[in-house]
Amino acid sequence: MHGFDFKEIQEKISDSFRPWQRSFQFWVRATNIYTGYKVFQLRVSLVKDAKKQEEMWERQHEQAADKIYFMCSDLGGFFLKIAQLLAKPDMAPAAWVKKLVTLCDQAPATPFDAIQLVLEKELGKSIGEIFETFDEKPLGSASIAQVQHPGIERLMMTDIRNLQLFALYMQRTDIKFDLHSITKEMEKQIGYEFDFKREANAMERIRCFLYENNKKSPVLVPRVLRDMVTKRVLVMEYINGIPILSIGDEMAKRGINPHGKIAEAAKHNILNSLSRAYGQMILKSGFFHADPHPGNILICKGQEVALLDYGQVKELPNKLRLGYANLVIAMADNNASRVSQSFWEMGLHTVAKCENEQQELLRLAQTLFDTKMPTGQTVLQPFSDDSSIKKIAVETFPEELFSVLRTVVLLRGLSVGMGVNYSCAEQWRAMAEEALLASGRVTRDGKERSRRRASLRRLRTGS
């Protein structure tokens, strides 16, 4: 007769209750943050003084930032990705960014014993046999699938289902945007992060594409050590560099004025390299790294940019890739009718609630898919009463387009954080034309006519 293993039974009961506990924590905290803002909107509307209103908003954002930080930090895993999305200087309030940016690569790590167990089980040897040296302290620990966080996959579906329900509610009440499709794509992408073999293949594919299509690749991509890759373990070369958002502090340490001409030139070069790599990946290959948050970008010697973490990659169908190429040209040329044609071609369906529909469509496209900020602005407010998203409801947003949207929005956040305002649409215009030319969609004569029309349009508008 076998005795009961009370510890095992206790663990099974705990595991079965964990999703319920997690759901309860999410809904209590998310509801508290949401209702806090709704109540505050009523309070602030009664105040007539603009300066006092602004001070009240700052305090509200600071309180909400603390709540969001502790929710993401306590729940961990998937919510660290949410923190990375929210910690962006171009769209989120400054108080949110300041608080949440610390979660991008400084989340609590799992004890080394658990990591060692996974490594040795997967690679079939002791750590001492495999590595000459092994640092027990992780370089970063915000990735949801890395060996620092084994066992987290079981809770992922709970998190994503809760977020989908919350998104549906927001979509029906406050935000007239197809948020549900976006959360469906997030579900698909996050599922991929648990397969390191897939990530290794993606890294090698992108590395080969960038190194073969340029005399010198615009970004450094780590080499994979093929004999040390399993579904749960990925070993790659170490690239030494500093996080992209620490570049100002690093310059100051070296006696360089972070706002001087040398610093500005360096920042432009860095963003140019990063943006050029993304333009080539998205428009020419259609297979791209879809997670350019600050924690995944390092600046190395000689202003070289290293791009890390290929857990989230995306392959666009040709129709969508070429539709986006068409949209890039439309945005670069401020061509409202071509934007409308591109939206239709990509399956992005909108319903206008305003008179000047085409101009608002152009504004909407540039808000979603270009990095350039309006003159004098450092924060976009896509859900303010004057925003194009309020004037044009996005009823259908293709799931596969979310990775492009997310990539552009993260690039814009980086540019705002570095104090550089540039248009990826203008930079990518020539690449978009080459992509359409290679597909047979336009001829060289048509390309030349398009360039002449764009030049005339810019002359007429004075841009």
Short mmCIF file of C-alpha atoms in Angstrom, two decimals:
data_model
loop_
_atom_site.label_atom_id
_atom_site.label_comp_id
_atom_site.label_asym_id
_atom_site.label_seq_id
_atom_site.Cartn_x
_atom_site.Cartn_y
_atom_site.Cartn_z
CA MET A 1 0.00 0.00 0.00
CA HIS A 2 1.48 3.30 -1.12
CA GLY A 3 1.36 6.34 1.15
CA PHE A 4 -0.04 9.65 -0.08
CA ASP A 5 2.43 12.21 -1.37
CA PHE A 6 0.82 15.25 0.26
CA LYS A 7 3.33 17.61 -1.31
CA GLU A 8 2.47 16.38 -4.81
CA ILE A 9 -1.27 16.62 -4.12
CA GLN A 10 -0.78 20.12 -2.72
CA GLU A 11 1.15 21.19 -5.85
CA LYS A 12 -1.57 19.78 -8.16
CA ILE A 13 -4.31 21.62 -6.25
CA SER A 14 -2.22 24.80 -6.30
CA ASP A 15 -1.64 24.45 -10.09
CA SER A 16 -5.37 23.97 -10.75
CA PHE A 17 -6.26 27.09 -8.75
CA ARG A 18 -3.49 29.29 -10.16
CA PRO A 19 -5.34 30.36 -13.36
CA TRP A 20 -8.36 31.39 -11.26
CA GLN A 21 -6.16 33.34 -8.86
CA ARG A 22 -4.38 34.99 -11.79
CA SER A 23 -7.67 35.94 -13.50
CA PHE A 24 -9.02 37.37 -10.25
CA GLN A 25 -5.87 39.49 -9.75
CA PHE A 26 -5.98 40.78 -13.33
CA TRP A 27 -9.65 41.79 -13.29
CA VAL A 28 -9.51 43.43 -9.85
CA ARG A 29 -6.45 45.48 -10.82
CA ALA A 30 -7.48 46.29 -14.42
CA THR A 31 -10.97 47.35 -13.28
CA ASN A 32 -9.46 49.53 -10.57
CA ILE A 33 -7.18 51.32 -13.08
CA TYR A 34 -9.98 51.73 -15.67
CA THR A 35 -12.64 53.00 -13.25
CA GLY A 36 -10.05 55.29 -11.67
CA TYR A 37 -9.62 57.06 -15.01
CA LYS A 38 -13.38 57.19 -15.72
CA VAL A 39 -14.14 58.77 -12.32
CA PHE A 40 -11.20 61.14 -12.75
CA GLN A 41 -12.53 62.29 -16.17
CA LEU A 42 -15.74 63.43 -14.45
CA ARG A 43 -13.78 65.24 -11.71
CA VAL A 44 -11.40 67.02 -14.07
CA SER A 45 -14.25 68.14 -16.36
CA LEU A 46 -15.59 70.27 -13.48
CA VAL A 47 -12.29 72.19 -13.24
CA LYS A 48 -12.05 75.17 -15.60
CA ASP A 49 -8.43 76.23 -15.05
CA ALA A 50 -6.23 74.60 -17.75
CA LYS A 51 -3.05 74.62 -15.63
CA LYS A 52 -4.81 72.99 -12.69
CA GLN A 53 -6.29 70.39 -15.06
CA GLU A 54 -2.79 69.57 -16.31
CA GLU A 55 -1.46 69.15 -12.75
CA MET A 56 -4.41 66.89 -11.91
CA TRP A 57 -3.74 64.72 -14.99
CA GLU A 58 -0.07 64.35 -14.01
CA ARG A 59 -1.01 63.13 -10.53
CA GLN A 60 -3.59 60.72 -11.98
CA HIS A 61 -1.05 59.28 -14.44
CA GLU A 62 1.49 58.82 -11.62
CA GLN A 63 -1.05 56.93 -9.49
CA ALA A 64 -2.09 54.76 -12.46
CA ALA A 65 1.57 54.12 -13.39
CA ASP A 66 2.22 52.67 -9.92
CA LYS A 67 -0.81 50.38 -10.23
CA ILE A 68 0.12 49.20 -13.74
CA TYR A 69 3.74 48.65 -12.67
CA PHE A 70 2.79 46.45 -9.72
CA MET A 71 0.22 44.52 -11.76
CA CYS A 72 2.77 43.74 -14.51
CA SER A 73 5.59 43.06 -12.04
CA ASP A 74 3.53 40.81 -9.75
CA LEU A 75 1.87 38.81 -12.54
CA GLY A 76 5.05 38.71 -14.67
CA GLY A 77 5.33 36.64 -17.86
CA PHE A 78 2.96 37.95 -20.52
CA PHE A 79 2.37 41.16 -18.58
CA LEU A 80 6.04 42.07 -18.97
CA LYS A 81 5.33 42.24 -22.71
CA ILE A 82 2.37 44.52 -21.98
CA ALA A 83 4.71 46.74 -19.96
CA GLN A 84 7.12 46.87 -22.92
CA LEU A 85 4.28 47.97 -25.21
CA LEU A 86 3.09 50.65 -22.79
CA ALA A 87 6.55 52.01 -21.90
CA LYS A 88 6.78 54.16 -25.02
CA PRO A 89 7.44 57.92 -24.92
CA ASP A 90 5.35 58.75 -28.01
CA MET A 91 1.97 57.41 -26.86
CA ALA A 92 1.98 56.76 -23.11
CA PRO A 93 1.99 59.48 -20.43
CA ALA A 94 5.51 60.33 -19.22
CA ALA A 95 4.74 58.94 -15.74
CA TRP A 96 3.88 55.54 -17.26
CA VAL A 97 7.04 55.44 -19.36
CA LYS A 98 9.30 56.41 -16.45
CA LYS A 99 7.83 53.69 -14.23
CA LEU A 100 7.35 50.86 -16.74
CA VAL A 101 10.61 51.16 -18.69
CA THR A 102 12.41 49.52 -15.74
CA LEU A 103 10.47 46.30 -16.45
CA CYS A 104 11.84 46.03 -20.00
CA ASP A 105 14.95 44.12 -18.93
CA GLN A 106 15.03 44.15 -15.13
CA ALA A 107 12.22 41.77 -14.16
CA PRO A 108 12.86 39.35 -11.26
CA ALA A 109 14.81 36.30 -12.46
CA THR A 110 14.19 32.67 -11.50
CA PRO A 111 16.77 31.12 -9.13
CA PHE A 112 19.89 29.72 -10.79
CA ASP A 113 19.14 26.14 -9.61
CA ALA A 114 16.03 26.03 -11.80
CA ILE A 115 17.99 27.33 -14.80
CA GLN A 116 20.77 24.79 -14.28
CA LEU A 117 18.24 21.94 -14.15
CA VAL A 118 16.72 22.95 -17.51
CA LEU A 119 20.10 23.47 -19.20
CA GLU A 120 21.60 20.18 -18.08
CA LYS A 121 18.47 18.19 -18.87
CA GLU A 122 18.16 19.69 -22.36
CA LEU A 123 21.87 19.59 -23.32
CA GLY A 124 22.65 16.26 -21.65
CA LYS A 125 25.82 17.46 -19.87
CA SER A 126 26.76 19.37 -16.74
CA ILE A 127 27.26 23.14 -17.06
CA GLY A 128 30.96 22.66 -16.25
CA GLU A 129 31.35 20.29 -19.24
CA ILE A 130 29.60 22.66 -21.66
CA PHE A 131 30.87 26.13 -20.70
CA GLU A 132 34.27 27.41 -19.63
CA THR A 133 32.57 29.98 -17.42
CA PHE A 134 28.90 30.57 -16.58
CA ASP A 135 27.61 33.77 -14.95
CA GLU A 136 24.76 32.93 -12.59
CA LYS A 137 23.41 36.49 -12.79
CA PRO A 138 21.26 36.98 -15.93
CA LEU A 139 21.98 39.86 -18.34
CA GLY A 140 18.23 40.46 -18.55
CA SER A 141 15.08 38.63 -17.53
CA ALA A 142 12.04 40.15 -19.21
CA SER A 143 11.61 37.57 -21.98
CA ILE A 144 8.60 35.40 -21.19
CA ALA A 145 10.12 32.20 -22.55
CA GLN A 146 13.76 32.24 -21.52
CA VAL A 147 15.09 29.56 -19.20
CA GLN A 148 14.86 32.01 -16.29
CA HIS A 149 11.12 31.44 -16.30
CA PRO A 150 10.38 27.72 -16.83
CA GLY A 151 6.75 26.58 -16.52
CA ILE A 152 5.17 29.90 -17.46
CA GLU A 153 3.59 28.55 -20.66
CA ARG A 154 0.71 26.98 -18.68
CA LEU A 155 -0.54 30.41 -17.58
CA MET A 156 -0.24 32.16 -20.94
CA MET A 157 -3.66 31.19 -22.28
CA THR A 158 -5.32 32.48 -19.12
CA ASP A 159 -3.62 35.86 -19.54
CA ILE A 160 -4.40 36.22 -23.24
CA ARG A 161 -8.09 35.23 -22.78
CA ASN A 162 -8.48 37.83 -20.04
CA LEU A 163 -6.85 40.48 -22.23
CA GLN A 164 -9.13 39.54 -25.15
CA LEU A 165 -12.23 40.01 -23.00
CA PHE A 166 -10.94 43.34 -21.73
CA ALA A 167 -10.15 44.41 -25.32
CA LEU A 168 -13.67 43.49 -26.48
CA TYR A 169 -15.16 45.59 -23.69
CA MET A 170 -12.94 48.59 -24.52
CA GLN A 171 -13.74 48.18 -28.23
CA ARG A 172 -17.47 48.38 -27.55
CA THR A 173 -17.31 51.30 -25.15
CA ASP A 174 -14.32 53.66 -25.46
CA ILE A 175 -12.18 52.75 -28.48
CA LYS A 176 -13.68 52.24 -31.93
CA PHE A 177 -10.81 50.07 -33.11
CA ASP A 178 -10.60 46.34 -33.89
CA LEU A 179 -8.62 45.51 -30.74
CA HIS A 180 -9.78 41.88 -30.74
CA SER A 181 -7.87 41.08 -33.94
CA ILE A 182 -4.76 42.59 -32.37
CA THR A 183 -5.07 40.37 -29.29
CA LYS A 184 -5.61 37.30 -31.54
CA GLU A 185 -2.31 38.05 -33.30
CA MET A 186 -0.60 38.55 -29.93
CA GLU A 187 -1.85 35.10 -28.91
CA LYS A 188 -0.34 33.56 -32.04
CA GLN A 189 2.99 35.39 -31.72
CA ILE A 190 3.47 34.66 -28.01
CA GLY A 191 2.86 30.96 -28.63
CA TYR A 192 5.94 30.99 -30.89
CA GLU A 193 8.19 32.32 -28.10
CA PHE A 194 8.27 28.92 -26.41
CA ASP A 195 10.08 27.19 -29.28
CA PHE A 196 13.77 28.09 -29.31
CA LYS A 197 14.41 25.94 -32.40
CA ARG A 198 12.05 28.19 -34.31
CA GLU A 199 13.77 31.27 -32.89
CA ALA A 200 17.21 29.95 -33.91
CA ASN A 201 15.98 29.35 -37.47
CA ALA A 202 14.45 32.84 -37.61
CA MET A 203 17.67 34.44 -36.37
CA GLU A 204 19.77 32.65 -38.98
CA ARG A 205 17.30 33.47 -41.77
CA ILE A 206 17.28 37.20 -40.93
CA ARG A 207 21.05 37.26 -40.44
CA CYS A 208 21.60 35.68 -43.88
CA PHE A 209 19.13 38.05 -45.57
CA LEU A 210 20.68 41.22 -44.11
CA TYR A 211 24.28 40.11 -44.63
CA GLU A 212 23.65 38.96 -48.23
CA ASN A 213 21.65 42.03 -49.29
CA ASN A 214 24.11 44.66 -48.03
CA LYS A 215 27.83 45.30 -48.38
CA LYS A 216 27.65 45.71 -44.62
CA SER A 217 24.57 44.67 -42.65
CA PRO A 218 22.83 47.71 -41.07
CA VAL A 219 22.50 45.77 -37.78
CA LEU A 220 24.46 43.03 -36.00
CA VAL A 221 22.60 39.73 -35.58
CA PRO A 222 24.02 37.19 -33.08
CA ARG A 223 25.35 33.87 -34.42
CA VAL A 224 23.53 30.75 -33.21
CA LEU A 225 25.58 27.87 -31.75
CA ARG A 226 23.68 25.14 -33.59
CA ASP A 227 24.79 22.21 -31.44
CA MET A 228 23.42 23.99 -28.36
CA VAL A 229 19.84 24.56 -29.49
CA THR A 230 16.82 22.60 -28.24
CA LYS A 231 13.17 23.55 -27.96
CA ARG A 232 13.83 24.94 -24.45
CA VAL A 233 17.44 26.18 -24.70
CA LEU A 234 19.11 28.56 -27.16
CA VAL A 235 22.81 29.45 -26.95
CA MET A 236 24.21 32.24 -29.12
CA GLU A 237 27.27 34.48 -29.30
CA TYR A 238 27.56 37.29 -26.77
CA ILE A 239 27.43 40.82 -28.21
CA ASN A 240 28.86 43.56 -26.00
CA GLY A 241 27.04 46.88 -26.03
CA ILE A 242 24.94 49.37 -24.07
CA PRO A 243 21.11 49.60 -24.13
CA ILE A 244 19.91 52.12 -26.72
CA LEU A 245 18.12 54.35 -24.21
CA SER A 246 21.31 54.61 -22.09
CA ILE A 247 23.20 56.28 -24.92
CA GLY A 248 22.68 59.82 -23.53
CA ASP A 249 24.11 58.82 -20.12
CA GLU A 250 27.04 57.05 -21.80
CA MET A 251 27.85 60.15 -23.88
CA ALA A 252 27.72 62.36 -20.78
CA LYS A 253 30.16 59.97 -19.02
CA ARG A 254 32.58 60.41 -21.91
CA GLY A 255 32.32 64.19 -21.83
CA ILE A 256 30.12 64.47 -24.94
CA ASN A 257 27.21 66.90 -24.77
CA PRO A 258 24.11 64.63 -25.24
CA HIS A 259 22.37 67.53 -27.05
CA GLY A 260 25.35 68.70 -29.11
CA LYS A 261 26.08 68.19 -32.81
CA ILE A 262 28.24 65.07 -32.32
CA ALA A 263 25.52 63.39 -30.23
CA GLU A 264 22.77 64.36 -32.68
CA ALA A 265 24.74 62.94 -35.61
CA ALA A 266 25.35 59.69 -33.70
CA LYS A 267 21.66 59.35 -32.83
CA HIS A 268 20.66 59.93 -36.47
CA ASN A 269 23.15 57.31 -37.64
CA ILE A 270 21.88 54.76 -35.10
CA LEU A 271 18.21 55.27 -36.00
CA ASN A 272 19.05 55.29 -39.71
CA SER A 273 20.78 51.87 -39.41
CA LEU A 274 17.94 50.36 -37.38
CA SER A 275 15.21 51.77 -39.61
CA ARG A 276 16.99 50.70 -42.81
CA ALA A 277 17.22 47.13 -41.52
CA TYR A 278 13.48 47.10 -40.78
CA GLY A 279 12.57 48.63 -44.14
CA GLN A 280 14.51 45.88 -45.93
CA MET A 281 13.07 43.10 -43.77
CA ILE A 282 9.43 44.20 -44.04
CA LEU A 283 9.29 45.43 -47.64
CA LYS A 284 11.84 43.29 -49.49
CA SER A 285 11.79 40.03 -47.53
CA GLY A 286 8.43 40.12 -45.74
CA PHE A 287 10.08 38.18 -42.87
CA PHE A 288 11.05 40.44 -40.00
CA HIS A 289 12.01 40.82 -36.33
CA ALA A 290 8.81 42.13 -34.73
CA ASP A 291 9.97 43.18 -31.26
CA PRO A 292 12.21 46.30 -31.42
CA HIS A 293 11.62 47.47 -27.84
CA PRO A 294 14.61 49.20 -26.16
CA GLY A 295 15.68 46.09 -24.23
CA ASN A 296 16.38 44.27 -27.52
CA ILE A 297 18.66 46.92 -29.03
CA LEU A 298 22.30 47.47 -28.10
CA ILE A 299 24.75 50.11 -29.30
CA CYS A 300 28.23 48.67 -29.85
CA LYS A 301 31.61 50.22 -30.71
CA GLY A 302 31.57 52.50 -33.75
CA GLN A 303 27.83 53.25 -33.39
CA GLU A 304 26.97 49.74 -34.62
CA VAL A 305 23.47 48.56 -33.72
CA ALA A 306 22.83 45.01 -32.49
CA LEU A 307 19.33 43.53 -32.70
CA LEU A 308 18.57 40.78 -30.15
CA ASP A 309 15.71 38.38 -29.28
CA TYR A 310 14.06 36.75 -32.31
CA GLY A 311 11.24 35.08 -30.39
CA GLN A 312 8.73 37.31 -32.14
CA VAL A 313 9.15 37.31 -35.91
CA LYS A 314 6.53 37.67 -38.62
CA GLU A 315 6.21 36.55 -42.23
CA LEU A 316 3.80 38.65 -44.29
CA PRO A 317 1.86 37.16 -47.19
CA ASN A 318 2.94 38.81 -50.47
CA LYS A 319 -0.42 40.55 -50.93
CA LEU A 320 -0.13 42.24 -47.54
CA ARG A 321 3.58 43.07 -48.02
CA LEU A 322 2.88 44.75 -51.37
CA GLY A 323 -0.22 46.48 -50.02
CA TYR A 324 1.94 47.93 -47.25
CA ALA A 325 4.58 48.99 -49.82
CA ASN A 326 1.81 50.88 -51.61
CA LEU A 327 0.78 52.50 -48.30
CA VAL A 328 4.38 53.56 -47.54
CA ILE A 329 4.54 55.45 -50.85
CA ALA A 330 1.12 57.00 -50.19
CA MET A 331 2.19 58.25 -46.74
CA ALA A 332 5.54 59.56 -48.00
CA ASP A 333 3.75 61.49 -50.79
CA ASN A 334 0.81 62.63 -48.59
CA ASN A 335 -1.42 60.97 -51.20
CA ALA A 336 -4.81 60.53 -49.48
CA SER A 337 -6.54 58.67 -52.34
CA ARG A 338 -3.66 56.17 -52.53
CA VAL A 339 -3.97 55.58 -48.76
CA SER A 340 -7.64 54.72 -49.27
CA GLN A 341 -6.70 52.27 -52.07
CA SER A 342 -3.97 50.69 -49.90
CA PHE A 343 -6.30 50.19 -46.92
CA TRP A 344 -8.80 48.43 -49.17
CA GLU A 345 -6.05 46.27 -50.69
CA MET A 346 -4.77 45.20 -47.24
CA GLY A 347 -8.26 44.41 -45.93
CA LEU A 348 -8.26 47.26 -43.41
CA HIS A 349 -11.90 48.38 -43.34
CA THR A 350 -12.96 51.73 -41.91
CA VAL A 351 -16.16 53.71 -41.41
CA ALA A 352 -15.84 57.51 -41.47
CA LYS A 353 -17.66 59.81 -39.07
CA CYS A 354 -16.46 63.06 -40.61
CA GLU A 355 -16.69 65.14 -43.79
CA ASN A 356 -13.08 65.19 -44.99
CA GLU A 357 -12.80 61.39 -44.99
CA GLN A 358 -9.73 61.02 -47.23
CA GLN A 359 -7.60 63.54 -45.31
CA GLU A 360 -8.53 61.86 -42.03
CA LEU A 361 -7.63 58.48 -43.56
CA LEU A 362 -4.20 59.90 -44.40
CA ARG A 363 -3.83 61.16 -40.81
CA LEU A 364 -4.92 57.77 -39.49
CA ALA A 365 -2.41 55.94 -41.70
CA GLN A 366 0.42 58.19 -40.55
CA THR A 367 -0.59 57.77 -36.88
CA LEU A 368 -0.59 53.98 -37.20
CA PHE A 369 2.18 53.29 -39.72
CA ASP A 370 4.69 56.16 -39.79
CA THR A 371 7.25 57.27 -37.20
CA LYS A 372 7.03 61.01 -37.85
CA MET A 373 5.45 63.10 -35.10
CA PRO A 374 3.36 66.19 -35.87
CA THR A 375 5.37 69.43 -35.50
CA GLY A 376 5.72 70.50 -31.88
CA GLN A 377 4.35 67.24 -30.45
CA THR A 378 6.24 64.61 -28.46
CA VAL A 379 3.21 62.55 -27.39
CA LEU A 380 0.53 61.14 -29.69
CA GLN A 381 -2.94 60.90 -28.21
CA PRO A 382 -4.66 58.45 -30.56
CA PHE A 383 -7.80 58.28 -28.42
CA SER A 384 -8.33 62.02 -27.82
CA ASP A 385 -11.53 63.60 -29.21
CA ASP A 386 -9.59 65.25 -32.05
CA SER A 387 -7.75 62.08 -33.13
CA SER A 388 -8.44 60.37 -36.45
CA ILE A 389 -9.26 57.11 -34.63
CA LYS A 390 -12.22 58.92 -33.04
CA LYS A 391 -13.31 60.24 -36.45
CA ILE A 392 -12.75 56.99 -38.39
CA ALA A 393 -13.74 53.68 -36.82
CA VAL A 394 -11.42 50.80 -37.74
CA GLU A 395 -13.92 47.94 -37.96
CA THR A 396 -11.59 45.30 -39.43
CA PHE A 397 -7.85 45.25 -38.80
CA PRO A 398 -6.03 42.26 -40.37
CA GLU A 399 -4.35 40.25 -37.60
CA GLU A 400 -1.12 39.86 -39.58
CA LEU A 401 -0.78 43.63 -39.90
CA PHE A 402 -0.46 44.03 -36.13
CA SER A 403 3.24 43.04 -36.19
CA VAL A 404 3.95 45.84 -38.70
CA LEU A 405 1.95 48.32 -36.61
CA ARG A 406 3.74 47.27 -33.42
CA THR A 407 7.17 47.48 -35.07
CA VAL A 408 6.56 51.00 -36.43
CA VAL A 409 5.08 52.21 -33.14
CA LEU A 410 8.10 50.86 -31.21
CA LEU A 411 10.49 52.51 -33.69
CA ARG A 412 8.62 55.79 -33.20
CA GLY A 413 8.92 55.41 -29.43
CA LEU A 414 12.68 54.95 -29.79
CA SER A 415 13.01 58.02 -32.00
CA VAL A 416 11.01 60.17 -29.55
CA GLY A 417 13.06 58.81 -26.65
CA MET A 418 16.26 59.82 -28.46
CA GLY A 419 14.88 63.22 -29.46
CA VAL A 420 14.99 62.53 -33.21
CA ASN A 421 11.90 63.08 -35.38
CA TYR A 422 12.03 61.21 -38.69
CA SER A 423 9.63 59.55 -41.13
CA CYS A 424 10.18 55.86 -41.82
CA ALA A 425 7.75 56.21 -44.76
CA GLU A 426 10.06 58.75 -46.42
CA GLN A 427 13.12 56.61 -45.68
CA TRP A 428 11.41 53.42 -46.94
CA ARG A 429 9.83 54.96 -50.05
CA ALA A 430 12.56 53.79 -52.45
CA MET A 431 12.49 50.28 -50.93
CA ALA A 432 8.70 50.17 -51.36
CA GLU A 433 9.03 51.11 -55.02
CA GLU A 434 11.70 48.42 -55.52
CA ALA A 435 9.39 45.85 -53.90
CA LEU A 436 6.50 46.79 -56.23
CA LEU A 437 8.89 46.82 -59.22
CA ALA A 438 10.23 43.34 -58.37
CA SER A 439 6.67 42.00 -58.14
CA GLY A 440 5.76 43.38 -61.58
CA ARG A 441 3.17 45.70 -60.02
CA VAL A 442 4.86 48.75 -61.56
CA THR A 443 7.28 49.24 -64.46
CA ARG A 444 10.40 51.41 -64.36
CA ASP A 445 8.55 54.02 -66.48
CA GLY A 446 5.65 53.98 -64.03
CA LYS A 447 8.09 54.31 -61.14
CA GLU A 448 9.69 57.39 -62.74
CA ARG A 449 6.29 59.00 -63.40
CA SER A 450 5.31 58.33 -59.78
CA ARG A 451 8.49 60.05 -58.56
CA ARG A 452 7.84 63.10 -60.75
CA ARG A 453 4.24 63.38 -59.48
CA ALA A 454 5.45 63.07 -55.87
CA SER A 455 8.08 65.80 -56.43
CA LEU A 456 5.47 68.14 -57.95
CA ARG A 457 3.07 67.43 -55.08
CA ARG A 458 5.78 68.27 -52.52
CA LEU A 459 6.61 71.50 -54.40
CA ARG A 460 2.94 72.53 -54.44
CA THR A 461 2.46 71.82 -50.72
CA GLY A 462 5.82 73.30 -49.79
CA SER A 463 6.86 70.18 -47.85
#
